[in-house]
PDB file of C-alpha atoms in Angstrom:
ATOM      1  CA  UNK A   1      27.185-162.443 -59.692  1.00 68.00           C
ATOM      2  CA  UNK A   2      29.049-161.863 -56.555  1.00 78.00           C
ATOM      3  CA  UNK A   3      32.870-162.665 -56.077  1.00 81.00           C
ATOM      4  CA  UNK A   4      32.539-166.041 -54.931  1.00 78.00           C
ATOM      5  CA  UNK A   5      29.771-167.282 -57.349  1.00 84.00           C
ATOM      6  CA  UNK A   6      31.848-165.872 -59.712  1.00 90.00           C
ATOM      7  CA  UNK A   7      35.354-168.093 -58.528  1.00 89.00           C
ATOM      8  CA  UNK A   8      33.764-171.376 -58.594  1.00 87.00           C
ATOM      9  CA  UNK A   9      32.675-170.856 -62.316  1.00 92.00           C
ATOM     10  CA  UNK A  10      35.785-169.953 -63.814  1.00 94.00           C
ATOM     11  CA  UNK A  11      37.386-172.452 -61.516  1.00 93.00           C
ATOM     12  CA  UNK A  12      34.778-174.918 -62.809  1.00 92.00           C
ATOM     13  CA  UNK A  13      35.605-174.269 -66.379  1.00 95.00           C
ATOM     14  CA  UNK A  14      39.225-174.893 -65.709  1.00 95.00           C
ATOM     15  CA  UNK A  15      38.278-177.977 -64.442  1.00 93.00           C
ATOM     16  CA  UNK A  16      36.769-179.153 -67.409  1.00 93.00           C
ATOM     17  CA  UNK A  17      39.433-177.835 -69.700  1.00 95.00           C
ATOM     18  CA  UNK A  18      42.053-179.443 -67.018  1.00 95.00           C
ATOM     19  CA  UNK A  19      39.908-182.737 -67.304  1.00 91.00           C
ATOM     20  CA  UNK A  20      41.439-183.206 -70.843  1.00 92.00           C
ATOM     21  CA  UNK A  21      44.664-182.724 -70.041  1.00 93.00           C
ATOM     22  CA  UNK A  22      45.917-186.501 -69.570  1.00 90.00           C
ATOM     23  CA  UNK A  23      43.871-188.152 -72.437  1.00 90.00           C
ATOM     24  CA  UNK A  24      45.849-185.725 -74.026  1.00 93.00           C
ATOM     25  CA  UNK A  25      48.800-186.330 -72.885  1.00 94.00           C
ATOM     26  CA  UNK A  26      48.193-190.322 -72.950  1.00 91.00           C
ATOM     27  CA  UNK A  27      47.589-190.022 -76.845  1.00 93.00           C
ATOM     28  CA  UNK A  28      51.002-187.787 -77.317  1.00 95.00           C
ATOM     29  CA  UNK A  29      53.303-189.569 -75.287  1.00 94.00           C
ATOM     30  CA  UNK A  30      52.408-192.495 -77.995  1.00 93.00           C
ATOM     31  CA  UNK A  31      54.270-190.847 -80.401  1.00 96.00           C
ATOM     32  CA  UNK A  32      56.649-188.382 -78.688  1.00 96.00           C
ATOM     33  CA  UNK A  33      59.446-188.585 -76.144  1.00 95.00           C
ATOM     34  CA  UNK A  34      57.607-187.378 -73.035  1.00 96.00           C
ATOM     35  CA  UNK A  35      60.741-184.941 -72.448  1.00 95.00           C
ATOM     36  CA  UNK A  36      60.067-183.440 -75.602  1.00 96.00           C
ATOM     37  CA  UNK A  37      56.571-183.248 -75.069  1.00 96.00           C
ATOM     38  CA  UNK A  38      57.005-181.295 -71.773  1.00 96.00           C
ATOM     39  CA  UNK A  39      59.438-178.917 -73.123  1.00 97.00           C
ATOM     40  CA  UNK A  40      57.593-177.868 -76.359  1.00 97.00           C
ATOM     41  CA  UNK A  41      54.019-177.689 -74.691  1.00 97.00           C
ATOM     42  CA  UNK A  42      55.581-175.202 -72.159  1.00 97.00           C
ATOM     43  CA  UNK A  43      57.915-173.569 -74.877  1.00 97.00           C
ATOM     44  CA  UNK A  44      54.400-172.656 -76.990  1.00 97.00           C
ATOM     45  CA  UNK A  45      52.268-171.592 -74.423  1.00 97.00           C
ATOM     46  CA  UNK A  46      55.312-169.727 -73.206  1.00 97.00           C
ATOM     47  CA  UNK A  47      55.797-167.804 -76.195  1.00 97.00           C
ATOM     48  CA  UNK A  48      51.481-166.945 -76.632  1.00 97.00           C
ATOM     49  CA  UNK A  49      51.794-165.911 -72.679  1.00 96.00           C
ATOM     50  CA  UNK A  50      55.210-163.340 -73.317  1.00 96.00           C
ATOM     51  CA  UNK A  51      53.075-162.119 -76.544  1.00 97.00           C
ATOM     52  CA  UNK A  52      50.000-161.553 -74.017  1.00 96.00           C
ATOM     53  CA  UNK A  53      52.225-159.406 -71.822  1.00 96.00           C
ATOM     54  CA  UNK A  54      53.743-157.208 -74.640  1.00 96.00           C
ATOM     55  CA  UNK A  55      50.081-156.596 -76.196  1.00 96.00           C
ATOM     56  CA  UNK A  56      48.735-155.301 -72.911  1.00 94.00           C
ATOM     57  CA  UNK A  57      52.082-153.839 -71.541  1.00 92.00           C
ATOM     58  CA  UNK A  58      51.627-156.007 -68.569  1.00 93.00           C
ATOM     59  CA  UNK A  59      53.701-154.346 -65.676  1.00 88.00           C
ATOM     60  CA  UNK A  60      56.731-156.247 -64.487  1.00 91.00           C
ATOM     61  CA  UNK A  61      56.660-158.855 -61.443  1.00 93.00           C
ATOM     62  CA  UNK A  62      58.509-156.945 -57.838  1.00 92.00           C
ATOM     63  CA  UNK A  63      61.803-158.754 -57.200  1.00 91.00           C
ATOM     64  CA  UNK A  64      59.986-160.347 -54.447  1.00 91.00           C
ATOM     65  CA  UNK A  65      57.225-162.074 -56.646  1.00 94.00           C
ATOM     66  CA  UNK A  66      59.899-163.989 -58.354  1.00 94.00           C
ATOM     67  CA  UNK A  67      60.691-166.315 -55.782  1.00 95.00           C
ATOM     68  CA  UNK A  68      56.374-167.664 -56.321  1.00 95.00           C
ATOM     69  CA  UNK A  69      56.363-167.405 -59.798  1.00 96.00           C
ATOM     70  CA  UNK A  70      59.775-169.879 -59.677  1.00 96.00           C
ATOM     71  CA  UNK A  71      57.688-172.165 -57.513  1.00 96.00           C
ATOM     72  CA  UNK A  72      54.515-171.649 -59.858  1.00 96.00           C
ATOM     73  CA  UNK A  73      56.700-172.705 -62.997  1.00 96.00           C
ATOM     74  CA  UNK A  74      58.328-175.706 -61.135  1.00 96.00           C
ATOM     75  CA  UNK A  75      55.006-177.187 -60.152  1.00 96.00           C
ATOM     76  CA  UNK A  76      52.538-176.646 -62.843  1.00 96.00           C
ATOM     77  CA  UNK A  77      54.977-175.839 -65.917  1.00 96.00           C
ATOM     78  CA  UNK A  78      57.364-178.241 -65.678  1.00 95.00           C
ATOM     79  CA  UNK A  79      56.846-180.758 -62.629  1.00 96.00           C
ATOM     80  CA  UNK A  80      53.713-181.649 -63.248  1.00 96.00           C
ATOM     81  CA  UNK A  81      53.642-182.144 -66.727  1.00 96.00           C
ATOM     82  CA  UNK A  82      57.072-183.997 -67.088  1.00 95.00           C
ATOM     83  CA  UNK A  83      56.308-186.222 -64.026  1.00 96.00           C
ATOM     84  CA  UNK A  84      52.373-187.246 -65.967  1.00 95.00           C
ATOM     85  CA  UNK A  85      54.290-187.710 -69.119  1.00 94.00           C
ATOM     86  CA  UNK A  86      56.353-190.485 -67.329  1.00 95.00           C
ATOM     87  CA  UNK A  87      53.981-191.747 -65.829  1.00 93.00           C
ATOM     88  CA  UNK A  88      51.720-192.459 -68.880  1.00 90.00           C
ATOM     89  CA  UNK A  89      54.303-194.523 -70.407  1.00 89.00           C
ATOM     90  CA  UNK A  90      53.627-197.432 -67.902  1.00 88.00           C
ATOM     91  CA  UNK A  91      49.774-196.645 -66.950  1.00 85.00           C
ATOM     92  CA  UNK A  92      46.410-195.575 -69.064  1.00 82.00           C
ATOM     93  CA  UNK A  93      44.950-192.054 -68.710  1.00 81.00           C
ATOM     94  CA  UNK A  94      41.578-193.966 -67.116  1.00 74.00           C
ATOM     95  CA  UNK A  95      44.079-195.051 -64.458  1.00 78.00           C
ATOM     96  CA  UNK A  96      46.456-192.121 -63.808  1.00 83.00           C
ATOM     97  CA  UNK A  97      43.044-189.917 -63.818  1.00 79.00           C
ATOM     98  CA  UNK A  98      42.021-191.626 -60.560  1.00 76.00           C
ATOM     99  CA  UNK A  99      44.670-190.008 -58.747  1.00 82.00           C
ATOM    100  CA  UNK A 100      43.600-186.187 -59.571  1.00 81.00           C
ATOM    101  CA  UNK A 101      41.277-187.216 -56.748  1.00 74.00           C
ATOM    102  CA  UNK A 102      44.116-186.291 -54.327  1.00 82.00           C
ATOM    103  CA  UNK A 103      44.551-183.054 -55.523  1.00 86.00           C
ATOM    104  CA  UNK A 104      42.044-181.218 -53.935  1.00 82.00           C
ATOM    105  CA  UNK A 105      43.796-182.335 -50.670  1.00 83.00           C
ATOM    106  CA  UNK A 106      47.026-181.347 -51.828  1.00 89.00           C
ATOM    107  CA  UNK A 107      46.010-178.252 -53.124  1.00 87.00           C
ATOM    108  CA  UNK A 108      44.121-177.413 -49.536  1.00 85.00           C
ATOM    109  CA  UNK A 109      47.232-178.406 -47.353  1.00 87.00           C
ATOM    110  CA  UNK A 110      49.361-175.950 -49.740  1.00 90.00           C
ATOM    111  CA  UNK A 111      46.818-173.508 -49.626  1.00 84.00           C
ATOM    112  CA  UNK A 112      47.446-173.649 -45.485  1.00 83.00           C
ATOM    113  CA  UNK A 113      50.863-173.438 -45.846  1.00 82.00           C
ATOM    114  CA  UNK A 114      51.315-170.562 -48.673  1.00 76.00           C
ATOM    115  CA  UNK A 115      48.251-169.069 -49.480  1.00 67.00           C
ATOM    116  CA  UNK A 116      47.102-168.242 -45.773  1.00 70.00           C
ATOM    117  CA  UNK A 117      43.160-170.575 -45.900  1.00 69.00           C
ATOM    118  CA  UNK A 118      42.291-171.441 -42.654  1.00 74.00           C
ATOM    119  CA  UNK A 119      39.289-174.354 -43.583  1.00 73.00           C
ATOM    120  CA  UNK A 120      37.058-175.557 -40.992  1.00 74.00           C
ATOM    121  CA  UNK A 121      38.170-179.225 -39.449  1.00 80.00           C
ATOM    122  CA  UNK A 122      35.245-180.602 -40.938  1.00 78.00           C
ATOM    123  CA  UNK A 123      36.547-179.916 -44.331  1.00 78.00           C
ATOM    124  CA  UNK A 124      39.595-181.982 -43.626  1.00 82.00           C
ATOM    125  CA  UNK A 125      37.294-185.353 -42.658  1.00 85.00           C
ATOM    126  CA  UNK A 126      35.783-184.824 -46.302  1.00 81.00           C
ATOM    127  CA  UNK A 127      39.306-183.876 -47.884  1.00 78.00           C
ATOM    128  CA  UNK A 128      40.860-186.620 -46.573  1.00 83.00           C
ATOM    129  CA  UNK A 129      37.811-189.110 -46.683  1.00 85.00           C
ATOM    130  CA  UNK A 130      37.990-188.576 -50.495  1.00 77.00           C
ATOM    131  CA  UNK A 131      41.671-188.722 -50.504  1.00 75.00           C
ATOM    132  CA  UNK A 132      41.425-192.002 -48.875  1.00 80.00           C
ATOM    133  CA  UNK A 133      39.363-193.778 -51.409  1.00 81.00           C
ATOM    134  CA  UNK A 134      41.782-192.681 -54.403  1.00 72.00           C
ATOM    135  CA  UNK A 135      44.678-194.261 -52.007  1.00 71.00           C
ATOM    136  CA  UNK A 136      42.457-197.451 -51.498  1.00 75.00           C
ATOM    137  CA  UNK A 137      41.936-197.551 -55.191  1.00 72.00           C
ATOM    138  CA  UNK A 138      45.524-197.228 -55.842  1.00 62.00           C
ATOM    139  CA  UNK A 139      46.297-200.083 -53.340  1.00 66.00           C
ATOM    140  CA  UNK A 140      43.681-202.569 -54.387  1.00 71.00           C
ATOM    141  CA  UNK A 141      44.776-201.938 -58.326  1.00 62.00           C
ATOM    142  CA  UNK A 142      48.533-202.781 -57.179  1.00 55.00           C
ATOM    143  CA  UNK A 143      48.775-206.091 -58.615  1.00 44.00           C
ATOM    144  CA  UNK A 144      48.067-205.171 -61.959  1.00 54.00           C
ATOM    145  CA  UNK A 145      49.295-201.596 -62.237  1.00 64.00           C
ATOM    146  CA  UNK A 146      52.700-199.809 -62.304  1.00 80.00           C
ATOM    147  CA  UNK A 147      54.263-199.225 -59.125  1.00 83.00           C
ATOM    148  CA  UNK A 148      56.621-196.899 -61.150  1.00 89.00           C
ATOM    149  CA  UNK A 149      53.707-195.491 -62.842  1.00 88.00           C
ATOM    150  CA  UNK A 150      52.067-194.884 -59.783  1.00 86.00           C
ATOM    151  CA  UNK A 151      54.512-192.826 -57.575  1.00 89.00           C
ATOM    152  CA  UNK A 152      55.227-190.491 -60.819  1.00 93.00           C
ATOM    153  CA  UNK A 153      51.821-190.064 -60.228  1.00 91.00           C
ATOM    154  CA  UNK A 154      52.062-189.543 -56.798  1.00 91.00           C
ATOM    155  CA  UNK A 155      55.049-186.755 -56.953  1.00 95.00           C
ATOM    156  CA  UNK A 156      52.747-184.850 -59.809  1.00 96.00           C
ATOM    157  CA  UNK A 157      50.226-184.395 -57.626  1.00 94.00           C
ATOM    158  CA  UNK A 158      52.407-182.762 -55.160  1.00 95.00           C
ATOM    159  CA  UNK A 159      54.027-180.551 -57.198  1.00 97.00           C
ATOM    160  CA  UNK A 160      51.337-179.765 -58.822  1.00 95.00           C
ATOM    161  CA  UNK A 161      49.349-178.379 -55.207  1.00 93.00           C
ATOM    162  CA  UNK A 162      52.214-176.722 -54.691  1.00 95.00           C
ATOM    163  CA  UNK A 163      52.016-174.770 -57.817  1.00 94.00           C
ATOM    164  CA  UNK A 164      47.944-174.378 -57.699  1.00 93.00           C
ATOM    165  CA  UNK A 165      48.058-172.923 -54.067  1.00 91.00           C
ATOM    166  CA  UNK A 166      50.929-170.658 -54.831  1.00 94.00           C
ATOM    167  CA  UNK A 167      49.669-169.199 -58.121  1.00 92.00           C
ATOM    168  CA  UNK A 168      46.134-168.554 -56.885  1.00 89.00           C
ATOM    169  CA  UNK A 169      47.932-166.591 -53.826  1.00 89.00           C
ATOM    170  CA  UNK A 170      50.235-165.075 -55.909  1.00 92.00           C
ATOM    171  CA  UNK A 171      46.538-164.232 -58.451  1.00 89.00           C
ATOM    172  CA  UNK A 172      45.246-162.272 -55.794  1.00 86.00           C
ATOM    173  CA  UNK A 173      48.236-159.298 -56.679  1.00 88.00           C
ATOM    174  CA  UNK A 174      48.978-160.308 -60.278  1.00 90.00           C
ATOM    175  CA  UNK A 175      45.807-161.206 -61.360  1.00 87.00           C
ATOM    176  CA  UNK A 176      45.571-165.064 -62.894  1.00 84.00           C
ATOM    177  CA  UNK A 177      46.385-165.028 -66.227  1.00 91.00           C
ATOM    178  CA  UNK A 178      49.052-163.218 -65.545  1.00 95.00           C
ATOM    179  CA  UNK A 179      50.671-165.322 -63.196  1.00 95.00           C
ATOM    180  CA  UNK A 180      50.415-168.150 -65.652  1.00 95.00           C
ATOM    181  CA  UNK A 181      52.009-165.935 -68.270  1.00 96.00           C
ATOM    182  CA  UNK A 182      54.897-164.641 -66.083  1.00 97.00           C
ATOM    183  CA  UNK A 183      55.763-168.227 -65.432  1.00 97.00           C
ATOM    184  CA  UNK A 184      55.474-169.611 -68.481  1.00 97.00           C
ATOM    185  CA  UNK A 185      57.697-166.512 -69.808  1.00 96.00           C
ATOM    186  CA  UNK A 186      60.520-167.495 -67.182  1.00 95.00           C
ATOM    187  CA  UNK A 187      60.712-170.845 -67.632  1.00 96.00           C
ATOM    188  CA  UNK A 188      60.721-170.075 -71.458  1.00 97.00           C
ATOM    189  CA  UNK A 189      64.696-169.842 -72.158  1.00 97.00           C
ATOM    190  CA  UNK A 190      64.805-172.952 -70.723  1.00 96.00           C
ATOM    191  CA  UNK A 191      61.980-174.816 -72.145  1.00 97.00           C
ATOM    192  CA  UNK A 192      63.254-173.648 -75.915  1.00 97.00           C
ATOM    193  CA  UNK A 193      66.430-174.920 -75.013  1.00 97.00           C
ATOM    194  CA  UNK A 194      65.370-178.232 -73.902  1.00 97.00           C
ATOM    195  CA  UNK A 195      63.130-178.283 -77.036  1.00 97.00           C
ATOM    196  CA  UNK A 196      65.639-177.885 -79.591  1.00 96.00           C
ATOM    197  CA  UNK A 197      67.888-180.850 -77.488  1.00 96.00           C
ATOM    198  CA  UNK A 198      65.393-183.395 -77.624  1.00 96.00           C
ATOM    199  CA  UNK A 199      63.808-182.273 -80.961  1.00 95.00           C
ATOM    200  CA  UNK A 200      63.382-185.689 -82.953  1.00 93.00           C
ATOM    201  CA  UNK A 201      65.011-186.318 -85.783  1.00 91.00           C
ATOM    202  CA  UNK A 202      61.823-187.092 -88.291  1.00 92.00           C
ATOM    203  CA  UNK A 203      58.307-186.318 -87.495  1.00 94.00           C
ATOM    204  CA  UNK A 204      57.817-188.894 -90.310  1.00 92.00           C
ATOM    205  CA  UNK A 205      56.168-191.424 -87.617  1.00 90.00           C
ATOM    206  CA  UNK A 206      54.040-188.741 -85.808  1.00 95.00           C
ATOM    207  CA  UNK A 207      50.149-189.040 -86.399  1.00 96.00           C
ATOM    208  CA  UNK A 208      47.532-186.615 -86.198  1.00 95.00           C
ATOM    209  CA  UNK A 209      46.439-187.940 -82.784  1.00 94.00           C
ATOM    210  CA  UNK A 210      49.577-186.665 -81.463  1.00 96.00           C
ATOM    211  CA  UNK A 211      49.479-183.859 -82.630  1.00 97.00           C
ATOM    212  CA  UNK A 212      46.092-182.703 -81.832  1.00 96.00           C
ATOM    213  CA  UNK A 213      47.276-184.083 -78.343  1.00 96.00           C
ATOM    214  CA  UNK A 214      50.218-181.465 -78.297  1.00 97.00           C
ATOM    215  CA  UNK A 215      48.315-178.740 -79.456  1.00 97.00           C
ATOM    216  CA  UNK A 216      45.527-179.347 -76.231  1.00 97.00           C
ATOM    217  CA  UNK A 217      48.384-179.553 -74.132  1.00 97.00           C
ATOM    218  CA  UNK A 218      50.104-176.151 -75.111  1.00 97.00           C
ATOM    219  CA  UNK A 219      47.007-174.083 -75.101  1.00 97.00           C
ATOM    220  CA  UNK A 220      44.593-175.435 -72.948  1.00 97.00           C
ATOM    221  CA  UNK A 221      46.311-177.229 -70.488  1.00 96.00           C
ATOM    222  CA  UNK A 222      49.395-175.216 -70.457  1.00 96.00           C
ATOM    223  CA  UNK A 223      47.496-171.420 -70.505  1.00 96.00           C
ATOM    224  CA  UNK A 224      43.723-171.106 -71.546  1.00 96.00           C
ATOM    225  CA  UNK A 225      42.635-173.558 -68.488  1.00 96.00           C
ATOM    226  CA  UNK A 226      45.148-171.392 -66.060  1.00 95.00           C
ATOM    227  CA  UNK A 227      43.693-168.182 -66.647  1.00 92.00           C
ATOM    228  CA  UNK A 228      40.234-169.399 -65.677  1.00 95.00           C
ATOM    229  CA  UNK A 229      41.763-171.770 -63.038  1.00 94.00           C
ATOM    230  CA  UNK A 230      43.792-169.400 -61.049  1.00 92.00           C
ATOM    231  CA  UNK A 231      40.863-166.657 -61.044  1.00 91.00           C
ATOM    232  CA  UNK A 232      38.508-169.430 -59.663  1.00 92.00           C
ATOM    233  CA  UNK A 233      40.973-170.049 -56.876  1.00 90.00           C
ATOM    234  CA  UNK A 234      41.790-166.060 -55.985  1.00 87.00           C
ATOM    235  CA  UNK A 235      37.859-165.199 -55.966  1.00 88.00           C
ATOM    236  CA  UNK A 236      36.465-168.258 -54.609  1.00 86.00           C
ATOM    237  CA  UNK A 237      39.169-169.324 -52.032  1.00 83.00           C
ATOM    238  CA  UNK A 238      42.211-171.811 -52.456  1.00 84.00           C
ATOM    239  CA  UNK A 239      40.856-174.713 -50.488  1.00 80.00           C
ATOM    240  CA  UNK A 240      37.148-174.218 -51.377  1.00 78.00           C
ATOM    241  CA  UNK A 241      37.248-173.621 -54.953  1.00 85.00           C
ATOM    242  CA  UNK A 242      39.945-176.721 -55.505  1.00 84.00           C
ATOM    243  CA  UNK A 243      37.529-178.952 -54.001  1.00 79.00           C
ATOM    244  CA  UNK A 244      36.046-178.736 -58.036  1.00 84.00           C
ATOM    245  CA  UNK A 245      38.837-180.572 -58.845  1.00 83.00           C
ATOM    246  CA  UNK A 246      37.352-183.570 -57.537  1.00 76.00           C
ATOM    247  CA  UNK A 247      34.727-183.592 -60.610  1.00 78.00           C
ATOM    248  CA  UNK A 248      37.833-183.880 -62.583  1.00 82.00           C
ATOM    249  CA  UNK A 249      38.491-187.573 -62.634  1.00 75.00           C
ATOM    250  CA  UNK A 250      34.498-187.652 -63.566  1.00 75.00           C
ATOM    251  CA  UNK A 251      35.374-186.062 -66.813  1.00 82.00           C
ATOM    252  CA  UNK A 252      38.884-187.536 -67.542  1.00 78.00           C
ATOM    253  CA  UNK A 253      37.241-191.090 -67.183  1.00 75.00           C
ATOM    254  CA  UNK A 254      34.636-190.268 -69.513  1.00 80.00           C
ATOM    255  CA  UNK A 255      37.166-188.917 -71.852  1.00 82.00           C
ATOM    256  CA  UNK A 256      39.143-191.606 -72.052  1.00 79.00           C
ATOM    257  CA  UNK A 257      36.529-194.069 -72.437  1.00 80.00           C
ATOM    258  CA  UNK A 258      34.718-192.427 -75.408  1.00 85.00           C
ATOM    259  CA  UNK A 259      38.214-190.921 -77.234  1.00 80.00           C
ATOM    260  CA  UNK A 260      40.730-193.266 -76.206  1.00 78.00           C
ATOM    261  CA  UNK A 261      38.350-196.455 -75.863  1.00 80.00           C
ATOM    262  CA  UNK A 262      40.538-197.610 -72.536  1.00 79.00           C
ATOM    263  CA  UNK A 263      38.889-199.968 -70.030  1.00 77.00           C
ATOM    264  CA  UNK A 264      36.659-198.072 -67.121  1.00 75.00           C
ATOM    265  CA  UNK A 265      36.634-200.766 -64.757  1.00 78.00           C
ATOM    266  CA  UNK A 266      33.042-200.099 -62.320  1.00 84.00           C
ATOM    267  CA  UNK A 267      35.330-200.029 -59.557  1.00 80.00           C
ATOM    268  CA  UNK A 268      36.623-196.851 -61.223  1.00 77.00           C
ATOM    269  CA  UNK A 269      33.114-195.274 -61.505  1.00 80.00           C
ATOM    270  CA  UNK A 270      32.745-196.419 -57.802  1.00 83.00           C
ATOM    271  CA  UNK A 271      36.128-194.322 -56.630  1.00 79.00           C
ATOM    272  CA  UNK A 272      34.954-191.649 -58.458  1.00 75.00           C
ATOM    273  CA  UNK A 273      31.676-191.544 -57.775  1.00 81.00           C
ATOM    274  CA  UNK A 274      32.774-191.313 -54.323  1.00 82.00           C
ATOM    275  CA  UNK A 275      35.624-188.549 -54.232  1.00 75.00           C
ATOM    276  CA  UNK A 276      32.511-186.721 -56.357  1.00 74.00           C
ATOM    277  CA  UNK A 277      30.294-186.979 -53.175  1.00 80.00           C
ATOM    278  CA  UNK A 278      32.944-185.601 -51.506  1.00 78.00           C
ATOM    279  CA  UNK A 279      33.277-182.236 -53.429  1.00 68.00           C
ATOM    280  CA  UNK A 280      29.743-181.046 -51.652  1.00 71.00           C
ATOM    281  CA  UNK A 281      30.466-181.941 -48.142  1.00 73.00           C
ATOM    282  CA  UNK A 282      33.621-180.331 -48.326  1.00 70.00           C
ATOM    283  CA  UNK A 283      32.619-177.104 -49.915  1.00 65.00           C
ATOM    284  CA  UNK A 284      30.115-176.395 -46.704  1.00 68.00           C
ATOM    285  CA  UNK A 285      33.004-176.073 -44.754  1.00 69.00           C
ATOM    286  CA  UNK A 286      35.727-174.746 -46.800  1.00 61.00           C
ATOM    287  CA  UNK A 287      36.286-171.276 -45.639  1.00 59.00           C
TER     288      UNK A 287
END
């Protein structure tokens, strides 16, 4: 399997590990404060990443790499998840997974700006055509839905580009689990900190759900999915490989329909169905 055959499967199984991410989060949030929740999902995965590095002796970052890995841990460790959290306290996870439609495009523009892709213009019509149908969706379900809800939302997905396009570039020296681990290891003083301040004060009224939600969080979401995800993205190219993550709202809808029972509306499946379509012209003219 050559180089870029072998990017868009690992980013493809990041994808689907990433796809359970806010069902996830949607069933925690229930139970904890999403504060907490962001802290102690980062705090564990932090602590399995800093044992990864001392088991294989991992060399330290250059002074210069810390500067990407701060940007890495803003987006993706603590932006990102926080800002979802919120965000799923006023909307469903069927809802909020509409908008991971946009991150493809978000990912692409950061991957321009930080990682050095230079797409073809055609790639920006499909981008932006599938970009345009999450925004539609987001406009026509304005009545009923969150405006609060929905610019958390909004600000996650930016970060969270931010953080994809400069870990993969930052992948391409590091290697990607790596990356992930370095992040999660300098945000971790911080993250047990915060932890420990918002630790409740009885798990007496936390149910299994939430817990199984936590755990998904901290080592799939958090590490497991980022060491396939970032790899996809180095090997495969920023911009053409995050085009996958248009399949994600596919799974996350299906997800939350069969664990969490919410309401798929068929204009959902439409939206979808359409940032899908999207993925394959896109990907002709990615790189």
């Amino acid at each position: 399997m050559d180089k870029a055959a072998s990017g868009w499967v690992s980013g493809f199984i990041g994808v689907l590990i990433f796809s359970g991410s806010l069902p996830a989060t949607r069933v925690a949030v229930m139970d904890f404060d999403p504060i907490f929740l962001t802290s102690s999902r980062a705090a564990i995965a932090g602590l399995l990443g800093l044992a990864l590095l001392l088991l294989f002796r991992e060399k330290r970052p250059e002074r210069g790499d810390l500067l990407s890995l701060a940007i890495v841990a803003f987006g993706v460790v603590v932006g990102f998840p926080l800002l979802t959290a919120l965000a799923l306290k006023h909307v469903t996870s069927a809802h909020s997974i509409i908008f991971v439609g946009l991150l493809p495009l978000a990912t692409a523009i950061f991957g321009v700006l930080r990682g050095g892709d230079r797409p073809h213009p055609a790639f920006w019509l499909f981008s932006c055509l599938g970009s345009a149908l999450v925004a539609g969706f987001a406009l026509v379900q304005g009545v009923t839905a969150s405006p609060v809800g929905d610019s958390l939302m909004l600000a996650a997905i930016i970060v969270c580009g931010l953080g994809y396009a400069e870990g993969a570039a930052l992948s391409r020296r590091l290697g990607g689990w790596q990356v992930i681990c370095w992040a999660l290891a300098l945000s971790l003083p911080i993250m047990l900190l915060l932890t420990f301040v918002t630790l409740p004060p009885s798990f007496a009224g936390v149910g299994s759900n939430a817990w199984i939600g936590l755990a998904y969080v901290s080592l799939f979401s958090m590490l497991i999915g980022f060491v396939f995800w970032y790899r996809g993205l180095a090997q495969g190219g920023i911009a053409a490989v995050g085009q996958l993550q248009l399949l994600q709202p596919f799974f996350g809808l299906a997800l939350a329909a069969t664990l969490l029972h919410e309401k798929v509306s068929p204009l959902m499946i439409v939206v979808t169905l359409g940032v899908v379509a999207c993925v394959f012209g896109a990907k002709k003219f990615a790189r």
